[in-house]
Short mmCIF file of C-alpha atoms in Angstrom, two decimals:
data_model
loop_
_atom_site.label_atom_id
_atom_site.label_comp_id
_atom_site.label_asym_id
_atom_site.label_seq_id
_atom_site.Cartn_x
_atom_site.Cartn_y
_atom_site.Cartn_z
CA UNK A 566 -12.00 23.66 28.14
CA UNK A 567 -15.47 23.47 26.71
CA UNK A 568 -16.31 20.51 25.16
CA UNK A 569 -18.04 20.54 21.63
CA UNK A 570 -20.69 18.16 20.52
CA UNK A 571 -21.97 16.99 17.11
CA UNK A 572 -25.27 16.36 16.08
CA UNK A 573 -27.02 14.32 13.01
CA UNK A 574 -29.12 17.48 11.12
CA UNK A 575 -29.22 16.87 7.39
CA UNK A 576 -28.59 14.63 3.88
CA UNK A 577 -25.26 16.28 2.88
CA UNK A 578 -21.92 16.12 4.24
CA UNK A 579 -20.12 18.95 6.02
CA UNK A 580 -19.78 20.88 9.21
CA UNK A 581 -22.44 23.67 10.36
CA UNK A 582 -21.98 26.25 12.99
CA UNK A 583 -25.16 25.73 15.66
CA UNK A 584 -26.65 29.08 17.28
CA UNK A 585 -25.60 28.16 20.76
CA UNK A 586 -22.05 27.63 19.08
CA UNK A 587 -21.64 23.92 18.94
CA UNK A 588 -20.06 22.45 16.18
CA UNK A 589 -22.88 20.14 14.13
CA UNK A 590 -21.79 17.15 11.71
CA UNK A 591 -23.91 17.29 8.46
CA UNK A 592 -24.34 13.46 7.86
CA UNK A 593 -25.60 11.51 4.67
CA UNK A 594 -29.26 10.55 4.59
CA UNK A 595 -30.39 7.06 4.95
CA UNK A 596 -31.25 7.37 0.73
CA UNK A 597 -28.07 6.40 0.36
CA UNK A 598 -29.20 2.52 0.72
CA UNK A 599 -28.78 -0.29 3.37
CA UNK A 600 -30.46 1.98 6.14
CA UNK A 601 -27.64 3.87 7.23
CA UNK A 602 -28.12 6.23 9.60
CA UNK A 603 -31.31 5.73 9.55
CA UNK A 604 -33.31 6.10 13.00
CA UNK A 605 -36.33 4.59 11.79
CA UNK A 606 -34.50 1.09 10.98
CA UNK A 607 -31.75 1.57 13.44
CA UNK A 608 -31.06 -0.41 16.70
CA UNK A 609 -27.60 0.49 17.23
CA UNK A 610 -26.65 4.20 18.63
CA UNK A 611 -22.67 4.65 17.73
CA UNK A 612 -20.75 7.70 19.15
CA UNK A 613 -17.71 8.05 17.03
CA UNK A 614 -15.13 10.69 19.24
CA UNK A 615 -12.43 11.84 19.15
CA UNK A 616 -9.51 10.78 21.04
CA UNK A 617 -8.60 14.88 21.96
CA UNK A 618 -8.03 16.98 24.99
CA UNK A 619 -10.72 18.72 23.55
CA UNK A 620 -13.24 16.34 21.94
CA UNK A 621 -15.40 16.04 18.79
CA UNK A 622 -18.21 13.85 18.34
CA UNK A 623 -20.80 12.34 16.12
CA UNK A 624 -23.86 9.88 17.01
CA UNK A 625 -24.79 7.51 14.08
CA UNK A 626 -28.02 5.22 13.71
CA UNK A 627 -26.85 1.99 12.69
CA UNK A 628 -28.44 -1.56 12.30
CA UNK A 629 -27.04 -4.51 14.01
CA UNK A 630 -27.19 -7.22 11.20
CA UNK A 631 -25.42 -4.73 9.31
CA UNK A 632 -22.62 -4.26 12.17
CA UNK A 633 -21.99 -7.94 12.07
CA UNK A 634 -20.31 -8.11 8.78
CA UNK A 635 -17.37 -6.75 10.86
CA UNK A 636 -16.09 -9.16 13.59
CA UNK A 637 -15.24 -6.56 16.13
CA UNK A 638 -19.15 -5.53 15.95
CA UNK A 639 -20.10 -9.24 16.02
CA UNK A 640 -18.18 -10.02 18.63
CA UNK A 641 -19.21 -6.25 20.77
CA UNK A 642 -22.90 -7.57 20.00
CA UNK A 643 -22.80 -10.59 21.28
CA UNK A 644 -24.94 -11.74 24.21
CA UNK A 645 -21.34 -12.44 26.06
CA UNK A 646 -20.42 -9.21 25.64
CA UNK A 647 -24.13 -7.21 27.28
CA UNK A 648 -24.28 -6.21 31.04
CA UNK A 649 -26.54 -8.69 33.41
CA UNK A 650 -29.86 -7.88 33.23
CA UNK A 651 -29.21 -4.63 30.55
CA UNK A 652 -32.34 -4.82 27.90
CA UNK A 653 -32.96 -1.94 24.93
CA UNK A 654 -32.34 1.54 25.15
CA UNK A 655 -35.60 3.49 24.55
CA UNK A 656 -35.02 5.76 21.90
CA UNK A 657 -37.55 8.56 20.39
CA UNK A 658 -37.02 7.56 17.09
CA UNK A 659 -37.60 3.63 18.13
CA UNK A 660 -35.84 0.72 19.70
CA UNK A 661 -32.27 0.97 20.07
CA UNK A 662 -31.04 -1.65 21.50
CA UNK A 663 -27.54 -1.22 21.50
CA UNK A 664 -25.38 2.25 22.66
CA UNK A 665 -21.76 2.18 21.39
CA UNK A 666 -18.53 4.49 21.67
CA UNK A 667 -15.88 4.13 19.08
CA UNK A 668 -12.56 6.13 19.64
CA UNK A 669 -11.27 7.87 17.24
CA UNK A 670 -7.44 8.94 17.17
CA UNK A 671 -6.71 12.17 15.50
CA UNK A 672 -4.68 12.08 12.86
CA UNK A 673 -3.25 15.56 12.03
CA UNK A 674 -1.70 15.34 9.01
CA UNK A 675 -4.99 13.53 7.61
CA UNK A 676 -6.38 15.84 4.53
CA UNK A 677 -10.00 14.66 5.17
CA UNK A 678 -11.77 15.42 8.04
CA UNK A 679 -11.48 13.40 11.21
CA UNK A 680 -14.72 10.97 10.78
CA UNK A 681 -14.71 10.83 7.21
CA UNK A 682 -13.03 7.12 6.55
CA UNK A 683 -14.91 5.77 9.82
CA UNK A 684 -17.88 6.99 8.25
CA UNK A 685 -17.62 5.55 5.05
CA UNK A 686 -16.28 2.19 6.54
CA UNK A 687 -19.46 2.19 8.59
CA UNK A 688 -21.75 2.88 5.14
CA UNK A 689 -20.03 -0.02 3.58
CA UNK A 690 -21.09 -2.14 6.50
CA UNK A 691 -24.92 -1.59 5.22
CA UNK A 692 -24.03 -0.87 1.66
CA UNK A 693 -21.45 -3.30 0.40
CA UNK A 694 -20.98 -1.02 -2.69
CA UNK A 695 -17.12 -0.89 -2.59
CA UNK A 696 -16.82 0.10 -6.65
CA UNK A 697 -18.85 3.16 -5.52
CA UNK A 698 -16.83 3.85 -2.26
CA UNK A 699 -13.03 3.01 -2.88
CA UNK A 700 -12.69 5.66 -6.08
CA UNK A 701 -9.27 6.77 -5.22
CA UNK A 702 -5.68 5.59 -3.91
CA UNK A 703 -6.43 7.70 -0.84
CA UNK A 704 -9.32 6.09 0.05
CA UNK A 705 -8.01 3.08 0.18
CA UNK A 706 -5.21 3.98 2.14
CA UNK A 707 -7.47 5.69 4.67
CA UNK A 708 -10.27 2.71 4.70
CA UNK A 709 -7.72 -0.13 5.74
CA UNK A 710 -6.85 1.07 9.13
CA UNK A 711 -10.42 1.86 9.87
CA UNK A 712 -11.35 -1.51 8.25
CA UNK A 713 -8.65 -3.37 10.59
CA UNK A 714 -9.73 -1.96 13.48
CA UNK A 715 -12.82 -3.13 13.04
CA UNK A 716 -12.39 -6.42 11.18
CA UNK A 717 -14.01 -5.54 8.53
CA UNK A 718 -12.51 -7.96 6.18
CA UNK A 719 -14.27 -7.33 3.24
CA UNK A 720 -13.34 -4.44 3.32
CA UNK A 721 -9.66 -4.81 3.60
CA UNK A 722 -9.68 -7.25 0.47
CA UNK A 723 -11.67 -4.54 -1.86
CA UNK A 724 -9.41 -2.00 -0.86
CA UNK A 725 -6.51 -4.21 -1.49
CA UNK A 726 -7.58 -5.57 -4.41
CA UNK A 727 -7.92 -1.83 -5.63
CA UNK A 728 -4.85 -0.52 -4.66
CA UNK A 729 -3.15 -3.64 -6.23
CA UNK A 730 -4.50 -2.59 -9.49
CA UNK A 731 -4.00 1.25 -9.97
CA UNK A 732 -0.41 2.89 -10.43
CA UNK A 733 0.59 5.22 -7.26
CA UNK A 734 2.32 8.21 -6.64
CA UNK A 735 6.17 8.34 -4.70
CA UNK A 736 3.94 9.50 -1.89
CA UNK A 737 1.12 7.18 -1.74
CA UNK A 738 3.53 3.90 -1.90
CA UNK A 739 5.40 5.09 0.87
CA UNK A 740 1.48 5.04 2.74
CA UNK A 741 1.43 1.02 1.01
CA UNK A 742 4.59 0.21 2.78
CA UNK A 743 3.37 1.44 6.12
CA UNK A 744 0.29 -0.21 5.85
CA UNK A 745 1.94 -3.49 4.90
CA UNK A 746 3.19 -4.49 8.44
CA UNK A 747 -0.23 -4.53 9.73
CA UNK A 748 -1.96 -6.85 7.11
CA UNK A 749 -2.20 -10.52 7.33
CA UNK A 750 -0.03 -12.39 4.88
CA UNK A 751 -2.44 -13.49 2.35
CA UNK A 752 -4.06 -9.91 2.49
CA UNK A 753 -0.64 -8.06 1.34
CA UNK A 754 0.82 -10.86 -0.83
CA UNK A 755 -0.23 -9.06 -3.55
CA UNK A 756 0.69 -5.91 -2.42
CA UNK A 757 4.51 -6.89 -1.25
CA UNK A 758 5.07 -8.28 -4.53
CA UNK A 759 4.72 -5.06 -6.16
CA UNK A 760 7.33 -3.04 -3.84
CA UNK A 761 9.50 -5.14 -2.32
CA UNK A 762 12.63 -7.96 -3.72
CA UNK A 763 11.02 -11.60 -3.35
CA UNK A 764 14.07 -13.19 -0.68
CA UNK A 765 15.71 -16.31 -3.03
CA UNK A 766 18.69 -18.43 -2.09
CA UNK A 767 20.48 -17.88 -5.64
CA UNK A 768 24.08 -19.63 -6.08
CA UNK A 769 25.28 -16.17 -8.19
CA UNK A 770 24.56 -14.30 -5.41
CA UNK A 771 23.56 -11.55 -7.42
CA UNK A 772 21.02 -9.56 -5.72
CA UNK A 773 17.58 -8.39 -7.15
CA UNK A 774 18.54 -5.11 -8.48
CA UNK A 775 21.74 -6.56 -9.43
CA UNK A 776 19.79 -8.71 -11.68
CA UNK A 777 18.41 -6.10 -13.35
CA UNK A 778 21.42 -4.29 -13.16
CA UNK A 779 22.96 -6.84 -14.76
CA UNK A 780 20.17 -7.41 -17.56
CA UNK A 781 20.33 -3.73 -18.80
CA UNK A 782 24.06 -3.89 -18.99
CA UNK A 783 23.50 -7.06 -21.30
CA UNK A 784 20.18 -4.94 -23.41
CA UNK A 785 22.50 -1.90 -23.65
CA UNK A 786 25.58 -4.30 -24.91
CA UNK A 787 24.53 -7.10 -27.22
CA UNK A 788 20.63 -7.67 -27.87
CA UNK A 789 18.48 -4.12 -28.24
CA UNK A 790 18.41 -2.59 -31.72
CA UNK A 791 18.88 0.97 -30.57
CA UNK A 792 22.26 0.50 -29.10
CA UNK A 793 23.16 3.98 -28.84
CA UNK A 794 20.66 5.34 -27.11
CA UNK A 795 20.02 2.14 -24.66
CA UNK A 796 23.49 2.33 -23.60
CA UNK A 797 23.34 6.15 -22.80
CA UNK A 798 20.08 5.51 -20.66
CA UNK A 799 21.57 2.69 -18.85
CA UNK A 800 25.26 4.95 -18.38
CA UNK A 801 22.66 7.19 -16.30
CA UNK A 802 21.05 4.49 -14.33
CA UNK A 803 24.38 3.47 -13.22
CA UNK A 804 25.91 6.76 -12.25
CA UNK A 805 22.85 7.33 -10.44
CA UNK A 806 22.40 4.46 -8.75
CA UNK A 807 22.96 4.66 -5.21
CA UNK A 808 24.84 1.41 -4.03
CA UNK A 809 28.19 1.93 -5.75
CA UNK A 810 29.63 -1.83 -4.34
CA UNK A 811 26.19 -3.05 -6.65
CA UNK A 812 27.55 -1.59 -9.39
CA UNK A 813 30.95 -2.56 -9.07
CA UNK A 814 29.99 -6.18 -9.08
CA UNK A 815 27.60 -6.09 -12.31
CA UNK A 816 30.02 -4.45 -13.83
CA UNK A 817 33.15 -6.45 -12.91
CA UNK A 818 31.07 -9.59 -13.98
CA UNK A 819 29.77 -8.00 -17.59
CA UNK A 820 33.44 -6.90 -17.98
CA UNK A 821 35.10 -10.31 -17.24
CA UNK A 822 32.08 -12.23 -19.81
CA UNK A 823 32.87 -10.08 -22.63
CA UNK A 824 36.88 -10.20 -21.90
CA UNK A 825 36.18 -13.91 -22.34
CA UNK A 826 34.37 -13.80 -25.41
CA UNK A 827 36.70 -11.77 -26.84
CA UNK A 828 39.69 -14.08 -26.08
CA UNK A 829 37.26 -17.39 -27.39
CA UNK A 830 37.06 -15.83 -30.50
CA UNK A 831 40.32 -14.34 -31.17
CA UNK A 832 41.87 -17.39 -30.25
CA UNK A 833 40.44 -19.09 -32.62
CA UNK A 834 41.46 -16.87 -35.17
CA UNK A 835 44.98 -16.74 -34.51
CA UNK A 836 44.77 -20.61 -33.48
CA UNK A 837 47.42 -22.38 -36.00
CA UNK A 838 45.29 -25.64 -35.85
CA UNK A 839 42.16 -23.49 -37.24
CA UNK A 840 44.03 -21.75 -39.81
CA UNK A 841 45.25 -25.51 -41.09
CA UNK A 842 42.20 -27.40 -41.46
CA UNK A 843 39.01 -27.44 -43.25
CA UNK A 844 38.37 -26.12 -47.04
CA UNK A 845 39.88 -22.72 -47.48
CA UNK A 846 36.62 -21.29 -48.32
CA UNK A 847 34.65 -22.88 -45.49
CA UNK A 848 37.73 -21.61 -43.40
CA UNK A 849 38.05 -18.32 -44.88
CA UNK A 850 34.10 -17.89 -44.23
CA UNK A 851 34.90 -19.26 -40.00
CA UNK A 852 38.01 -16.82 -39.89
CA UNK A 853 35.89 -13.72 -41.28
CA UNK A 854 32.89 -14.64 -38.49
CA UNK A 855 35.41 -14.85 -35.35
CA UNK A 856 36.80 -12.28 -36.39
CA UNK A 857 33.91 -10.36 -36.77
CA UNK A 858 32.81 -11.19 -33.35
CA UNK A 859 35.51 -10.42 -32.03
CA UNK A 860 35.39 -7.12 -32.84
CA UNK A 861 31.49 -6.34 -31.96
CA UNK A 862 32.54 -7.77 -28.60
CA UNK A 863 35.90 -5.47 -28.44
CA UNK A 864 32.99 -2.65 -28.43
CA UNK A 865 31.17 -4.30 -25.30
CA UNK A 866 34.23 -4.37 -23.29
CA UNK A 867 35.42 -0.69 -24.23
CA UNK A 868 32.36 0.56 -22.96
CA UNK A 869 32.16 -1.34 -20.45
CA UNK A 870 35.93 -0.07 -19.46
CA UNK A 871 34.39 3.84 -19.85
CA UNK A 872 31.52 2.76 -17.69
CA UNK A 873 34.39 1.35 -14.69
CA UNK A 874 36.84 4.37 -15.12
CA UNK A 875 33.82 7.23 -14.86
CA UNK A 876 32.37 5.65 -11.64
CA UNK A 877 36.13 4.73 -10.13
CA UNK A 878 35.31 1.10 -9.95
CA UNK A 879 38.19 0.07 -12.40
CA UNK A 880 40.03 -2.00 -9.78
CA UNK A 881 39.09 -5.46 -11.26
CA UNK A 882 39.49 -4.59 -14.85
CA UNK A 883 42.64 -2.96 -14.77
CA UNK A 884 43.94 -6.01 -12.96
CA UNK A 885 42.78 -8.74 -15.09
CA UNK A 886 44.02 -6.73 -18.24
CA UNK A 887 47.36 -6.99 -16.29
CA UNK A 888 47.00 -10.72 -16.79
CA UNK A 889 46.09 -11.28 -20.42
CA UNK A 890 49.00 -12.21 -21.83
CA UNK A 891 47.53 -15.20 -24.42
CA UNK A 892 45.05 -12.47 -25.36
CA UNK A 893 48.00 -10.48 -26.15
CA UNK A 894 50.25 -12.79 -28.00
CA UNK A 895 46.67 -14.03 -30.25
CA UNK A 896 46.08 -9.99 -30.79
CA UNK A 897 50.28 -9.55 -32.16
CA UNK A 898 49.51 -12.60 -34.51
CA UNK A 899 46.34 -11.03 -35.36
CA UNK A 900 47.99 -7.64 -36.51
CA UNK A 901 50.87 -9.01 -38.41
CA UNK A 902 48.87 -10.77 -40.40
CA UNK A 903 47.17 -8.30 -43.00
CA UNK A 904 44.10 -10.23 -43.47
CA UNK A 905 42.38 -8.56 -40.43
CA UNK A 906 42.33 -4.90 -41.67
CA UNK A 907 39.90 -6.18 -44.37
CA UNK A 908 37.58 -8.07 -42.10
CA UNK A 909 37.78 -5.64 -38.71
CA UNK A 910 40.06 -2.29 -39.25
CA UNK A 911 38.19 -1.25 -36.07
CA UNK A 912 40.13 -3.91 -33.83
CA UNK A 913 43.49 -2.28 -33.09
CA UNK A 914 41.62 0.94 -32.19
CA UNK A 915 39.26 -0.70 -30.11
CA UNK A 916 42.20 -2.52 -28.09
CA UNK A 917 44.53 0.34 -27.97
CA UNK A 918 41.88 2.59 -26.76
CA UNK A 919 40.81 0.22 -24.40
CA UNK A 920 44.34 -0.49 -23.21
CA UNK A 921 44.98 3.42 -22.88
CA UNK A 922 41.95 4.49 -20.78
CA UNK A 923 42.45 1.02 -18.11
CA UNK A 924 46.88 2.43 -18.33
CA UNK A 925 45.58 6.04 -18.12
CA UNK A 926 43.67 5.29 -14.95
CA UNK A 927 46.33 4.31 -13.18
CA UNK A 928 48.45 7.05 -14.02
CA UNK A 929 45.72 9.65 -12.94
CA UNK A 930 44.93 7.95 -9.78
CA UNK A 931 41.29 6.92 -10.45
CA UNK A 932 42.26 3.24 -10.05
CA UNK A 933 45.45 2.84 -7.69
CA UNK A 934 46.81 -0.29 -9.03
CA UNK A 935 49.55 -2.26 -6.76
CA UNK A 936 53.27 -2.22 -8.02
CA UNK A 937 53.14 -5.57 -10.07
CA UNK A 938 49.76 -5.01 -11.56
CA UNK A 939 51.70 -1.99 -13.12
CA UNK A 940 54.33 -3.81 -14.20
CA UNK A 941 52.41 -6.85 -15.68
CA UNK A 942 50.24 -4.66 -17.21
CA UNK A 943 53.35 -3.03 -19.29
CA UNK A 944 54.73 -5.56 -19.92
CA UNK A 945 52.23 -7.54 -20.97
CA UNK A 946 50.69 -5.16 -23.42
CA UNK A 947 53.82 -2.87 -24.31
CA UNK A 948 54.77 -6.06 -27.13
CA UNK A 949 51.35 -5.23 -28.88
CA UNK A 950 51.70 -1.61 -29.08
CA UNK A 951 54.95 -2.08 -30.55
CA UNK A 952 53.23 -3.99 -33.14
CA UNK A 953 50.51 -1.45 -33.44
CA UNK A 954 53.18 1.58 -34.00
CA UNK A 955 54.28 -0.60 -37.22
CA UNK A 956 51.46 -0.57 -38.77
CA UNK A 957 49.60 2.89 -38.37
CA UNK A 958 50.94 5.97 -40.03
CA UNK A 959 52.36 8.51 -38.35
CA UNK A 960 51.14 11.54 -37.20
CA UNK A 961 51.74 15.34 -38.63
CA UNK A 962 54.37 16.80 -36.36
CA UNK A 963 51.87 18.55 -33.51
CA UNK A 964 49.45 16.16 -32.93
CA UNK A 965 48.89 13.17 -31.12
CA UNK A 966 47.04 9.56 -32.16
CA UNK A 967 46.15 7.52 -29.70
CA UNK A 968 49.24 5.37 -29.69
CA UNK A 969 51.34 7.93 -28.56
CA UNK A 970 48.81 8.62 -25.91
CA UNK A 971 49.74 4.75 -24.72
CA UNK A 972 53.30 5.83 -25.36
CA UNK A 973 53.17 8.68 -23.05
CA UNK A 974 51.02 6.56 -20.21
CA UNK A 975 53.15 3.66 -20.63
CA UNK A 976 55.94 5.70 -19.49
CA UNK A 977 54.88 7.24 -16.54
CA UNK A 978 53.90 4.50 -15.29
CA UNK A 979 57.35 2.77 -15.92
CA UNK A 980 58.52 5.92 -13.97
CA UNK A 981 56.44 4.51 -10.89
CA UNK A 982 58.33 1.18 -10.58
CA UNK A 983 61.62 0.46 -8.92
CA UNK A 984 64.15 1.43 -11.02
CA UNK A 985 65.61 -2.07 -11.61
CA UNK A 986 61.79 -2.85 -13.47
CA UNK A 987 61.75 0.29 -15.07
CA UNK A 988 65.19 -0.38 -16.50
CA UNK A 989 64.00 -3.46 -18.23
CA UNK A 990 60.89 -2.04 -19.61
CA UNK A 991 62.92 1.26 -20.56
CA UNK A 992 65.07 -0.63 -22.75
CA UNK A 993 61.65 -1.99 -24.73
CA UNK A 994 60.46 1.64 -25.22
CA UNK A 995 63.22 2.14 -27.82
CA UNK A 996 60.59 1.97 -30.62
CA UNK A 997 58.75 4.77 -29.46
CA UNK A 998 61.53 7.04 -30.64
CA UNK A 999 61.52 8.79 -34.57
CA UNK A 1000 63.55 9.48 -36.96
CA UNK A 1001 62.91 13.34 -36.06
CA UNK A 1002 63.80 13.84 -32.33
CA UNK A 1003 61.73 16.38 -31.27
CA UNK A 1004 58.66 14.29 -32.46
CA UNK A 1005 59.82 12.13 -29.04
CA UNK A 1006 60.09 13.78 -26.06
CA UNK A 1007 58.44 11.43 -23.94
CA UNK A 1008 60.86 9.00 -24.27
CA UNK A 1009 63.56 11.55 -23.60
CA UNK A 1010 61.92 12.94 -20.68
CA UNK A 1011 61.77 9.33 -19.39
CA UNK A 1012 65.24 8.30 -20.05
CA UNK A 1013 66.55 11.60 -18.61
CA UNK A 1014 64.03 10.61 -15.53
CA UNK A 1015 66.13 7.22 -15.16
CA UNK A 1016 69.39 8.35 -15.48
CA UNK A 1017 68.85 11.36 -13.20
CA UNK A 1018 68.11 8.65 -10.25
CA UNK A 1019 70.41 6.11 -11.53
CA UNK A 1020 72.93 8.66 -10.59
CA UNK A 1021 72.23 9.46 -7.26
CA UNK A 1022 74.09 8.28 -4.32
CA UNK A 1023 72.83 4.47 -3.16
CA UNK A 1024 70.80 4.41 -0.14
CA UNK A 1025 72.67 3.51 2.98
CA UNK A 1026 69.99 2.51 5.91
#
């Protein structure tokens, strides 16, 4: 294979077919400053080539001082570093002292020709004009392996200190993060900061994106403005965020805080010793601002429950609502006492609602829920719907409020428990019935359920 050769022939860049079909390099001029390629102030001959089966080439006129800068070229220059007894190359343009080869390796996926960032790494050896040279996230990226290579440490930190500063494409931080690996520490500090999670020993041990996970979940919750729009943006971050054990976490943790708050203040609402003391105005004021809060935060945690049950990660919720039975008993105080429906009509919804979709999970199969969290979590919340049936209105005949959507769950998932557990809860479901019978068939269809087993033959092992 015929090798092809380059030549220096002109001031502007480019490529230009030769008559004897070579292939010539059209180089800068030495105009451009700092006496690059220049044969009239050179000393230094550099053959850049290219490291190919079939070869490319390109001699450059270079000055030694300027070659220093770079410690690869300091150290190549060096007396250490000359043959015995080798003095300067003639040369017809003058005295060059020095004849270099520089490998190049191709690169074919590079969209610039094959010299180009050599080249202009070699200009900014003489030229030191880095605002002029770096103008572009590309040319960066393609300057810092040359720039390694050759130790050209100035370089490096301009091109850093560039790419540090300008946003970059999906495509040109994935070339950051390979280049990474191969800068010193303090040259990508700056760099690594910007893509990748600091490593801190934290006792929470949330995680970095958990973190901010977590923060949005708190923004979209309690402290932006625009609540109803933050917490639709932050419903798509989480279905679309890839680590579903991440989001399980932030949300079990939001979703046991706000459970919390919501107990703090509803206790002390229904709290005896509250109710008792103080000025009845100062009290009535307290009672109306727990309240209150209570019910802002009853909005938190139903969301948050909506959140769980659409990305299956209900486990942890539906099992601690299996075990709030103080935050039931404070909630059937609550709702006997007429006072509330004047400060926070919203609360029984909220909790009923809330209650439904956790029960409704279960029944559906999004969350499977072991045997006794099913049964704690009827019995522990069936007392407070039968509270909650006394107080709302009924229903025309045909349609259905969201209590006797809880009726309905409530019973199928009595229908999943031994039948000695599903007699006793049975036997609380009473309520559900009306005084027209067809406006019930839930609880018939349940009953019927019961004594249909109840009447089988025992098992004999």
């Amino acid at each position: 294979m015929s090798s092809r050769k380059r030549k220096r022939v002109g001031s502007c860049s480019g490529h230009l077919p030769c008559p004897d079909g070579t292939l010539t390099e059209v180089l800068p001029s030495a105009a451009s400053g700092g006496g690059f390629d220049d044969p009239a102030a050179a000393d230094v001959l550099l053959r850049l080539e290219l490291d190919d089966p079939d070869p490319l080439s390109i001699d450059l006129h270079l000055c030694s001082a300027a070659l220093r800068r770079s410690r690869y070229f300091a150290a190549l220059l060096s007396d250490r570093w000359q043959r015995p007894g080798r003095g300067p190359c003639p040369s017809p343009g003058g005295a060059i002292s020095h004849r270099l080869t520089l490998k190049v390796v191709a690169c074919p996926g590079r969209p610039r020709g094959p010299f180009d960032a050599h080249v202009a790494v070699l200009r900014l050896l003489h030229t030191l004009d880095f605002s002029g040279a770096i103008g572009s996230v590309s040319d960066a990226l393609e300057m810092i392996p040359v720039a390694s290579e050759l130790l050209f440490d100035d370089c490096i930190r301009a091109c850093v200190r560039f790419l540090e500063a300008v946003p970059w494409t999906e495509e040109e931080e994935d070339g950051v993060l390979n280049l990474i690996p191969f800068l010193r520490r303090e040259e990508s500090q700056d760099l690594v900061a910007r893509v990748l999670p600091v490593m801190v020993e934290k006792g929470d041990g949330k995680s970095v994106p958990e973190e901010m996970l977590h923060g949005l979940i708190d923004s979209a919750t309690r402290s932006h403005p625009n609540v109803a729009t933050i917490k639709a943006f932050v419903a798509k971050l989480l279905r679309d965020y890839p680590s579903r054990d991440s989001v399980r976490r932030v949300l079990d943790q939001a979703f046991l805080t706000s459970m919390e708050t919501v107990k703090d203040y509803l206790g002390k609402y229904a709290s005896p010793d509250f109710r008792v003391a103080g000025d009845n105005d100062e009290r009535e004021a307290m009672q109306r601002l727990n309240l209150h809060a209570a019910v802002v935060n009853a909005k938190h945690l139903h969301w948050l429950v909506e959140r769980m049950i659409e990305l299956r990660v209900a486990d942890t919720a539906v099992a601690e609502w299996s075990e709030q039975a103080a935050l039931a008993a404070d909630l059937q105080k609550t709702f006997r006492d007429d006072a509330w429906k004047n400060i926070a009509p919203g609360l029984l919804s909220l909790v009923i609602k809330s209650t439904f979709r956790l029960a409704n999970a279960v029944v559906s199969g999004t969350t499977v829920a072991p045997r006794q969290v099913r049964m704690k979590l009827v019995r522990g919340w069936l007392p407070v719907l039968n509270v909650c049936r006394d107080i709302v209105s009924p229903m025309p005949t045909g349609q259905k409020s969201v209590i006797q959507e809880l009726e309905e769950t409530f019973l199928s998932i009595i229908s999943t428990l031994p039948m000695s557990d599903s007699q006793e809860l049975l036997q609380q479901c009473l309520s559900f019935s009306t005084r027209n019978i067809d406006d019930c068939p839930h609880l018939i269809l349940a009953f019927k359920t019961w004594f249909r087993r109840a009447n089988r033959p025992p098992y004999d092992d």
